[in-house]
Coordinates of C-alpha atoms and ligand atoms in Angstrom, one line a residue:
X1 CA -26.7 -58.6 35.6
X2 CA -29.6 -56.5 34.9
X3 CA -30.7 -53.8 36.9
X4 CA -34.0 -52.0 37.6
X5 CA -34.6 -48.6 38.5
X6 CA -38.4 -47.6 40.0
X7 CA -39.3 -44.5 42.2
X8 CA -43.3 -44.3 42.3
X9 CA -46.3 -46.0 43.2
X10 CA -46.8 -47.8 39.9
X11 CA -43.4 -48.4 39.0
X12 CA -43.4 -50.8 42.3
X13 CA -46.3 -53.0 40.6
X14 CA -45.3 -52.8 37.4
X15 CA -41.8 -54.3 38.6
X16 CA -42.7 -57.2 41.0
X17 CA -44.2 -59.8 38.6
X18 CA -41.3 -59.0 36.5
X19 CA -38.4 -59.7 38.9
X20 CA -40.5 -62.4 40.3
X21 CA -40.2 -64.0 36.4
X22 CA -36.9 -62.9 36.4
X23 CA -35.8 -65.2 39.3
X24 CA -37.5 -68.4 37.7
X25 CA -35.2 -67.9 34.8
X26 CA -32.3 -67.6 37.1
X27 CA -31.2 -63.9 35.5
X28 CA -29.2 -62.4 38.3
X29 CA -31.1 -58.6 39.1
X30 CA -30.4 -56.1 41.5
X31 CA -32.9 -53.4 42.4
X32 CA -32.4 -49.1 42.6
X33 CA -35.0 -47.4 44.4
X34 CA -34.7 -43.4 43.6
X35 CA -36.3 -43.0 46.9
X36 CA -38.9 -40.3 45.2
X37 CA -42.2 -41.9 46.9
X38 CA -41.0 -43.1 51.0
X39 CA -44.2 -43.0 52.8
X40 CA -45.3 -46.5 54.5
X41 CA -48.0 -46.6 52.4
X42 CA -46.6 -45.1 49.1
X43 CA -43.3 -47.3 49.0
X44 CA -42.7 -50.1 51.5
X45 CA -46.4 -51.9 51.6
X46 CA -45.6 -52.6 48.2
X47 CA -42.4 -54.3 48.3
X48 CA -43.6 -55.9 51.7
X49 CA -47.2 -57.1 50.1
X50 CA -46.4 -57.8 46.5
X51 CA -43.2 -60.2 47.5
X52 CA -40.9 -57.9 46.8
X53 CA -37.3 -58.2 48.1
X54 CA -35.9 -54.8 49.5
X55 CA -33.9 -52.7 47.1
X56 CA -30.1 -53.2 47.1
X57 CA -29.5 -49.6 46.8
X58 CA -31.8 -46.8 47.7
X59 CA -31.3 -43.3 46.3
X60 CA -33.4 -41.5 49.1
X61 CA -34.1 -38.5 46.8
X62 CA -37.4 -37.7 48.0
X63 CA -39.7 -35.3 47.3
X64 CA -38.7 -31.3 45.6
X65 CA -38.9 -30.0 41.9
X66 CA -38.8 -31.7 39.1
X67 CA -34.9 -30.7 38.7
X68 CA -34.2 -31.5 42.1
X69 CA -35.8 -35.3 41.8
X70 CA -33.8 -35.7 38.2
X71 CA -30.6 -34.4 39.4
X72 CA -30.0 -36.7 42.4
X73 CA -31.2 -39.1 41.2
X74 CA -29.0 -39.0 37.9
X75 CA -25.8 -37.9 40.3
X76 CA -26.7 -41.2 42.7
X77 CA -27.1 -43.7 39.9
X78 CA -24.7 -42.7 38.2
X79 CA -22.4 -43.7 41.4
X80 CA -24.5 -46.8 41.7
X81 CA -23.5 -47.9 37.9
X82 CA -20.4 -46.7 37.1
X83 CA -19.4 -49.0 39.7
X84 CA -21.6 -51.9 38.9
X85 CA -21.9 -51.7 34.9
X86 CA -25.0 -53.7 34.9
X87 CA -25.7 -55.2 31.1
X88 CA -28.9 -53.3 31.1
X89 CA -30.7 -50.7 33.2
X90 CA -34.9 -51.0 33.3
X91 CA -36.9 -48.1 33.6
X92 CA -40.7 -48.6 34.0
X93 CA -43.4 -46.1 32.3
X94 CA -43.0 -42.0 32.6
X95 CA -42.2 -40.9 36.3
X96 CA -39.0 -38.8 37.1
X97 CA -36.9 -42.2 37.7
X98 CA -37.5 -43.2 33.9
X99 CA -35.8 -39.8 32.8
X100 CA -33.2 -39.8 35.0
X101 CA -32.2 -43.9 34.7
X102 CA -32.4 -43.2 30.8
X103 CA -30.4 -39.9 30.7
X104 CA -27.4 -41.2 33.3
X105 CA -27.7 -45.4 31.6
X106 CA -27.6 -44.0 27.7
X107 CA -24.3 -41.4 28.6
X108 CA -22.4 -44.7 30.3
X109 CA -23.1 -46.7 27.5
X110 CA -25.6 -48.8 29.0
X111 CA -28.3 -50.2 27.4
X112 CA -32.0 -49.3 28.5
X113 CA -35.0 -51.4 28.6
X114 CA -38.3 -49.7 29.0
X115 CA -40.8 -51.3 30.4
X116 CA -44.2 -49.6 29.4
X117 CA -43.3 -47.9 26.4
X118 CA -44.8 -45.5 23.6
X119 CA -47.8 -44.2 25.8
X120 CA -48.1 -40.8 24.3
X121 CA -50.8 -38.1 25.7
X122 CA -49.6 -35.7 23.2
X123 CA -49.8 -33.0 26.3
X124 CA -46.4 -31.8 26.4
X125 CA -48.2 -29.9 29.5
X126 CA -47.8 -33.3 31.3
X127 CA -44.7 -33.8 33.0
X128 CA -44.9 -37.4 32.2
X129 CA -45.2 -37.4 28.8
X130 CA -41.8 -35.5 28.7
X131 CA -40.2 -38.5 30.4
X132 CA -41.6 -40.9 28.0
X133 CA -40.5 -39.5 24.9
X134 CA -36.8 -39.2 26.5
X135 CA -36.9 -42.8 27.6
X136 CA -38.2 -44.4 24.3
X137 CA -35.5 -42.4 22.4
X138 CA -32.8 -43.6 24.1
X139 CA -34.0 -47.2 25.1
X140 CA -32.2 -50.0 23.4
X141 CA -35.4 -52.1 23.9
X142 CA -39.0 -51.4 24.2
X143 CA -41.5 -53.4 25.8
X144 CA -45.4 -51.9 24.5
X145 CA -48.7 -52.4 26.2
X146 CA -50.9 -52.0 23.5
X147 CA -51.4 -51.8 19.6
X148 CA -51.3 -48.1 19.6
X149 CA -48.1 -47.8 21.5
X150 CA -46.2 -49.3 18.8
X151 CA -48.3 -46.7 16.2
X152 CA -46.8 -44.0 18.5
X153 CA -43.3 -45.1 18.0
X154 CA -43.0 -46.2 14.6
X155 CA -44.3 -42.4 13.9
X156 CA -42.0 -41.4 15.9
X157 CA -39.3 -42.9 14.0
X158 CA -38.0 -45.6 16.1
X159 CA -36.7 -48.8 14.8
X160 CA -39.3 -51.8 14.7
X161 CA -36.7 -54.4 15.4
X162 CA -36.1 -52.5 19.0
X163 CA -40.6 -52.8 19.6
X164 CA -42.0 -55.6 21.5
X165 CA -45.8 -56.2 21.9
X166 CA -45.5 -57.6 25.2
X167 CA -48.9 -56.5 27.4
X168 CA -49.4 -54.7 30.0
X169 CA -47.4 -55.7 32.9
X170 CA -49.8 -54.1 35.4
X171 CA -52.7 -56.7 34.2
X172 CA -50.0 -59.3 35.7
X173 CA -50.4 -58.0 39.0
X174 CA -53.4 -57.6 39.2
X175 CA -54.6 -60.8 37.8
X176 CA -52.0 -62.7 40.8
X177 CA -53.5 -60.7 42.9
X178 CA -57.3 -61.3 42.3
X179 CA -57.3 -64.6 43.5
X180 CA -55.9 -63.6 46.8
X181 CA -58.3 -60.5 47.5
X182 CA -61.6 -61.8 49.2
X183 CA -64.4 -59.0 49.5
X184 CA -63.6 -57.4 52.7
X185 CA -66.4 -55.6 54.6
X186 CA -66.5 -52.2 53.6
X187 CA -67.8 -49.2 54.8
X188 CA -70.6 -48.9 52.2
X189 CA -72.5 -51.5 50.6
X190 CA -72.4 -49.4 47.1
X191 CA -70.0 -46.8 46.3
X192 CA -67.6 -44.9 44.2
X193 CA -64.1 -45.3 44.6
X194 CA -61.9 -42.0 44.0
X195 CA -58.3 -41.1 43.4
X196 CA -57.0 -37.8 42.5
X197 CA -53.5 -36.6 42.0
X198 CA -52.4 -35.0 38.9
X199 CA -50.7 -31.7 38.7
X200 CA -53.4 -30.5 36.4
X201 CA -55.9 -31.2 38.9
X202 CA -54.8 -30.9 42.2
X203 CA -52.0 -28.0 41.9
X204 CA -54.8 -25.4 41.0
X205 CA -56.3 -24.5 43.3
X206 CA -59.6 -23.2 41.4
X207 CA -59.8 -26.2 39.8
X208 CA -59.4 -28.3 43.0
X209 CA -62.2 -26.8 44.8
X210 CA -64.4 -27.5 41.5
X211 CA -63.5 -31.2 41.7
X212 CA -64.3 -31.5 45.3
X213 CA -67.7 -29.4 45.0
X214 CA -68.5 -31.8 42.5
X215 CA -67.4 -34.7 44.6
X216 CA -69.6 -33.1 47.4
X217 CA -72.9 -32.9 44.6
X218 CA -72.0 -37.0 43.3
X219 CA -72.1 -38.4 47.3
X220 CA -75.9 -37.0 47.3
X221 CA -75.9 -40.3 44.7
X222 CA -73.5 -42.6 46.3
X223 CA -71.3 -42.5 49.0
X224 CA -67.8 -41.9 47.8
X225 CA -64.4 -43.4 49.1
X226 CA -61.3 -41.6 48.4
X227 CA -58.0 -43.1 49.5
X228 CA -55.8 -39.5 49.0
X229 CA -52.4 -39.4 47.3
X230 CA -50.5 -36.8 49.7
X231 CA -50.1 -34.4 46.7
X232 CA -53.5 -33.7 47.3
X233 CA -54.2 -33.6 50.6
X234 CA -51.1 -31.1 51.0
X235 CA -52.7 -29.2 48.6
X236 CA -56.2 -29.6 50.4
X237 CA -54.6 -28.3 53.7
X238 CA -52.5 -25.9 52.2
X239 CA -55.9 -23.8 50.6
X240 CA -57.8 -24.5 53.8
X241 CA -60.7 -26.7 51.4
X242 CA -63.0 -28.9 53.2
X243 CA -64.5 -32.1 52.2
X244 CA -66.2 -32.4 55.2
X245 CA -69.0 -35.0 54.1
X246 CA -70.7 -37.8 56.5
X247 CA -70.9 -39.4 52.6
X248 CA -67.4 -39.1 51.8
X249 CA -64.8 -41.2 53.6
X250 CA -61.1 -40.0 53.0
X251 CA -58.2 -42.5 53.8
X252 CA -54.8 -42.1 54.0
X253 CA -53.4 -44.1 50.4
X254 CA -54.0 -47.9 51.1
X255 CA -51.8 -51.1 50.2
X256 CA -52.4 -52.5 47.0
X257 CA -54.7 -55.6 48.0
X258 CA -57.1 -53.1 49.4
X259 CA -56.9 -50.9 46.5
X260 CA -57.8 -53.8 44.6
X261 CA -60.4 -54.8 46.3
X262 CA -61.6 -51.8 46.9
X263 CA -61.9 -51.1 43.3
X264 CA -63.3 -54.6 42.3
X265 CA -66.1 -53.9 44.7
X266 CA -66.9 -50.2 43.8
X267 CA -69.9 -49.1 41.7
X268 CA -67.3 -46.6 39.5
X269 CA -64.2 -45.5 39.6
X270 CA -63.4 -41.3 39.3
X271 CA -60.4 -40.8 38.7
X272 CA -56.6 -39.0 37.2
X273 CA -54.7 -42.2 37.6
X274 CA -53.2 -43.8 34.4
X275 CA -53.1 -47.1 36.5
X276 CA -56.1 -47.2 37.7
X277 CA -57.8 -46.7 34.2
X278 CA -56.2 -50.3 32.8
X279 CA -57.1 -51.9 36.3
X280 CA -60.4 -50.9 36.0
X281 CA -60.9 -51.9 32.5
X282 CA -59.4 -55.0 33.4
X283 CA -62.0 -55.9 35.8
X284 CA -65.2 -54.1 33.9
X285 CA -65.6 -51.2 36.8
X286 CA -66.6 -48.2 34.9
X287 CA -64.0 -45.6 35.2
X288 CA -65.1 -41.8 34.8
X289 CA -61.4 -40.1 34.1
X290 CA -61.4 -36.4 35.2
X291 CA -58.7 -35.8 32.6
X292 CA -58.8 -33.8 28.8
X293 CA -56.7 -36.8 27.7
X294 CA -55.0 -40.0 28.0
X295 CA -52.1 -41.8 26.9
X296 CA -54.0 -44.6 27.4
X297 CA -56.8 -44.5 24.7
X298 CA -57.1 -48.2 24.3
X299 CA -59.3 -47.8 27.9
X300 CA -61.7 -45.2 26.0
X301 CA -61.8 -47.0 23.6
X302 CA -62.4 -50.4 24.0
X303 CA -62.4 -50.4 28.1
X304 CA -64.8 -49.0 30.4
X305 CA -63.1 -45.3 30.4
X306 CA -64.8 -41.8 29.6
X307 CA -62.8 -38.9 29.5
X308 CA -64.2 -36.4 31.3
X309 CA -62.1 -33.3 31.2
X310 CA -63.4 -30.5 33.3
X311 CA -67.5 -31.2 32.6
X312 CA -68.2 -31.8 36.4
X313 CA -72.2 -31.7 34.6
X314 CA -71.1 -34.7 32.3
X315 CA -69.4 -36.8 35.4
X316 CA -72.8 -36.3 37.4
X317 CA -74.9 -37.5 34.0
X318 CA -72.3 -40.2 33.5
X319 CA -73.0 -41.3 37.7
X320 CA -76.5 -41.2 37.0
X321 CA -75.9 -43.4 34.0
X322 CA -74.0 -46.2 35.5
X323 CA -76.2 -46.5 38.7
X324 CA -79.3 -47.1 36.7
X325 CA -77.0 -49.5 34.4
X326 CA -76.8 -47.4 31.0
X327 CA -73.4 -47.2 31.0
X328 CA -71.4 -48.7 28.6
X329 CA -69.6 -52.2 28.8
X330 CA -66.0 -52.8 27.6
X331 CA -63.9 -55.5 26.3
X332 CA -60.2 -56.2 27.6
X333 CA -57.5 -55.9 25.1
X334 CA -55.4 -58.2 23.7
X335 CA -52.6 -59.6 25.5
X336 CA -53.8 -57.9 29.0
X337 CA -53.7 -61.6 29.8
X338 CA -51.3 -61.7 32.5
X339 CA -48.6 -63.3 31.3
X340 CA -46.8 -59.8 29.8
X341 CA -43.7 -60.9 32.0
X342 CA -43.2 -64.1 30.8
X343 CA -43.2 -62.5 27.2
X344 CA -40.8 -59.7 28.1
X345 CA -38.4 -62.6 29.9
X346 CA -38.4 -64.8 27.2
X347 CA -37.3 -61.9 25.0
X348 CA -34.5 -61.2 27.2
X349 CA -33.3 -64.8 27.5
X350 CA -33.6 -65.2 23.9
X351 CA -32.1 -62.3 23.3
X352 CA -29.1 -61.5 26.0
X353 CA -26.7 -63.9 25.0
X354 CA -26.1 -62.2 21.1
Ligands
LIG1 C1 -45.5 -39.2 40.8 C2 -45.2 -39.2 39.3 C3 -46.5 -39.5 38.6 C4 -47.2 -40.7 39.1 C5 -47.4 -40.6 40.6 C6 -48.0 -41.8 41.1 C7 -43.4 -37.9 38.3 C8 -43.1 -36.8 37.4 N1 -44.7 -38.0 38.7 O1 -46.2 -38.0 41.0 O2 -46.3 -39.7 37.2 O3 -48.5 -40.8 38.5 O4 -46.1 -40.3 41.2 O5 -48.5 -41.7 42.4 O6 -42.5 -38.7 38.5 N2 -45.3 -37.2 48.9 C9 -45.3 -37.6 50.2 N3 -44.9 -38.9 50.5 C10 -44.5 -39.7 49.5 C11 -44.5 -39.3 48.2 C12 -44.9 -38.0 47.9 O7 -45.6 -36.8 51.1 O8 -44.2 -40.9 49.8 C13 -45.7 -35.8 48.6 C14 -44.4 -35.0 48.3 O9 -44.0 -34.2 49.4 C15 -44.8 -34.1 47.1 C16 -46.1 -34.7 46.6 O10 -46.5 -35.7 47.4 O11 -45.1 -32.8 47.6 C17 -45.9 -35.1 45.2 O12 -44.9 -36.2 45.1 P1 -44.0 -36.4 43.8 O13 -43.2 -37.6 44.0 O14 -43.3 -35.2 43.5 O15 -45.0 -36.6 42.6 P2 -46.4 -37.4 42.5 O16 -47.5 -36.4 42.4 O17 -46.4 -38.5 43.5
LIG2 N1 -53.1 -47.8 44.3 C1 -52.9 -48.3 45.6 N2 -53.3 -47.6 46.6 C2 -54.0 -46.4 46.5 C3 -54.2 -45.9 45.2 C4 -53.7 -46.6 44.1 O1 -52.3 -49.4 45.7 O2 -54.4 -45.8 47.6 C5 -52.5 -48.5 43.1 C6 -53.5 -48.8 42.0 O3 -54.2 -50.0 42.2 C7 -52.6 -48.9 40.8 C8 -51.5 -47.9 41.1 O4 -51.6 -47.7 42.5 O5 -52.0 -50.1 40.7 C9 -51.7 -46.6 40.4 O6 -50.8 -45.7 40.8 P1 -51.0 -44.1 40.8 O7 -52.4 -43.8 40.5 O8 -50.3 -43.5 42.0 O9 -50.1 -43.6 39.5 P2 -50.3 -43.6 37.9 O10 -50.8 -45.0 37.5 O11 -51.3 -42.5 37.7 O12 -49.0 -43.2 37.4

C-alpha cells in the first residue's frame, strides 16, 4: 500500500495524474490530505475537476505558522501511519506537508518518495527551499524534473542509484487537460494574466504596494487579470491598498481548467508561482517572474521565463517587448512530455517487489 501525502494547491495537480497511473497498474493507494489549503477553490475544485477521489484521511490543519502547520500535521500522520504502515509515504515538491510527511515517514521507518525533487533556489530565505533539502535527504527515492535537479543532488551528496529523471509531473496535467479546455469568452480580448503570492512579495508591505503600482502603470498597456491567492488579498485588506482599476479585474482563485485556459489565452504571464513558470513554458506564454531567483532555472533558461526581481522599470520594458513581439521564444525541455507518471509507476512496479 502506498500512501500520498499533499496539502497545497500544486501538490493536488502534481498528484492526480499520478494516482490516476497508479490505479491502471492496480497498486493499492490511499490518500492524506494535511488540510493546509481548505477553501472551495484552493482544495476541493481540484479533487472534484481533476478526477480525483476524496482523501481517505484529512488532517484539517489549516492555516497558522510555519510550526503550527508542521507540528499537526507531523502529530496527525503520525496517528494516521503508525496504524497503517504503508510501504511508502509520497511527498510532492517543497510545501509544509513535504517536511512534515518526510520528518514523521523517515522516524517510523518508512520509506519516502519524493515526487519533484532537487529544485534548489539556493535562498535559504525561502521557506520552501528549507522543505526540499529536508525531504531529499531523507527520501528513499527521488523522482527529478529536470537535468539540473539531479546536478543539485549529486552535489549534494546523495546517492545516484536513489535519482530518477522522470519529468515533470505537472506537464502531465496540463497536457490531459489541454485537450479538454476550449477558449472560453473572456473578459478581454488581450491580456496579462497575474498571480502573486510569495512571502517575499506579498508579506511586505512596502514591497506590495510597489508591485501593485506597477501593476496599476502595466494595465495603461493591457488590461490585467489577476485571480488572488488569499495570502494576498488578506494582506491587501489588512494595509488598506487599493487596486481599484476599470483595467484590472481581480477574482477570487479559479479551478484549474480556467487557470489553464486562462493562461493559454493570455498575452503574458506576471508572476511568483513556481507552477505557473513550467505551465507557461509548456505552452510558449511568456512568463515575466517578479522573483530574484528560481529553483526552476531550466524555465530561464530554455523556457519563456525572465526573472525579474524587484526592477518594476524592466517588467514594464519587458511588457512593452512582448506586445510588439521582441520577446524571446523558448523550447520545452526534455521529458516535459507528459508521460512523467508512467515513468515514475513503472519505476515503482519494477522496483516494489525487491
Ligand atoms: C503554500 C506553500 C507554498 C505554495 C503555495 C501554493 C508552504 C510553506 N507554502 O503557501 O510553497 O507555493 O501554498 O499556493 O507550504 N488561506 C486561506 N484559504 C486557504 C489557504 C490559505 O484563506 O484555503 C490563507 C491562510 O489563512 C493564510 C494564507 O492564505 O493566512 C497563506 O496560506 P498558507 O497555507 O500558510 O501558505 P501559502 O502562501 O498558501
Ligand atoms: N492555479 C489554479 N488557479 C489559480 C491559480 C493557479 O488552478 O487561480 C494553478 C496553476 O495552473 C498551477 C498551480 O495552480 O498548476 C500553481 O500553484 P501555486 O501558484 O499556488 O503554487 P506554486 O506552484 O508556486 O507552489
Amino acid at each position: 500500500m502506498i500512501f500520498h501525502l499533499v496539502g497545497a494547491r500544486p501538490n493536488f495537480i502534481k498528484l492526480a495524474p499520478l494516482v490516476r497511473e497508479m490505479d491502471k497498474n492496480k497498486i493499492s493507494q490511499k490518500i492524506i490530505h494535511s488540510g493546509q489549503h481548505f477553501d472551495k477553490m484552493m482544495s476541493e475544485v481540484f479533487f472534484k475537476e481533476l478526477g480525483i477521489r476524496k482523501p481517505d484521511f484529512n488532517l484539517g490543519i489549516h492555516s497558522g505558522s510555519h510550526a503550527y502547520q508542521v507540528g499537526q500535521t507531523m502529530i496527525k500522520l503520525n496517528e494516521v501511519l503508525v496504524k497503517s504502515r504503508p510501504e511508502y509515504l509520497v511527498v510532492y515538491g517543497d510545501v509544509n506537508a513535504t517536511l512534515a510527511g518526510t520528518l514523521v515517514a523517515v522516524k517510523l521507518g518508512i520509506p519516502i518518495i519524493h515526487v519533484e525533487a532537487g529544485l534548489r533556489s539556493f535562498d535559504m530565505g525561502m521557506p520552501e527551499e528549507i522543505n526540499r533539502i529536508v525531504a531529499d535527504r531523507f527520501a528513499h527515492t527521488l523522482f527529478t524534473p529536470s537535468v539540473d535537479a539531479n546536478e543539485n543532488l549529486l552535489a549534494e551528496g546523495i546517492s545516484e542509484d536513489k535519482i530518477h529523471l522522470v519529468g515533470n509531473i505537472m506537464i502531465d496535467m496540463l497536457q490531459l487537460s489541454l485537450n479538454q479546455i476550449t477558449g472560453d469568452k473572456k473578459e478581454f480580448s488581450e491580456y496579462g494574466l497575474v498571480t502573486l503570492h510569495r512571502p517575499s512579495n506579498v508579506d511586505d508591505r512596502l514591497t506590495l504596494t510597489s508591485i501593485i503600482d506597477a501593476l496599476r502603470d502595466i494595465s495603461h498597456h493591457i488590461p490585467l487579470i489577476f485571480p488572488m491567492h488569499p495570502r494576498t488579498k488578506i494582506n491587501l485588506k489588512k494595509w488598506r491598498i487599493s487596486l481599484n482599476s476599470s483595467k484590472i479585474k481581480i477574482t477570487d482563485p479559479v479551478g484549474y481548467f480556467d487557470f489553464v485556459s486562462l493562461q493559454r489565452h493570455a498575452k503574458f504571464v506576471i508572476t511568483d508561482s513556481g507552477g505557473v513558470q513550467e505551465e507557461s513554458t509548456f505552452m510558449q506564454i511568456p512568463c515575466l517572474i517578479l522573483r530574484e531567483n528560481t529553483e526552476r532555472p531550466i524555465t530561464v533558461e530554455r523556457g519563456t521565463g525572465t526573472l525579474l526581481g524587484y526592477d518594476y522599470g524592466l517588467l514594464e520594458t519587458k511588457v512593452e517587448e512582448i506586445l510588439s513581439d521582441q520577446y524571446k521564444m523558448g523550447s520545452v525541455p526534455e521529458l516535459w512530455d507528459g508521460n512523467t507518471s508512467k515513468r515514475i509507476v513503472k519505476i515503482l512496479v519494477d522496483g516494489l517487489g525487491q
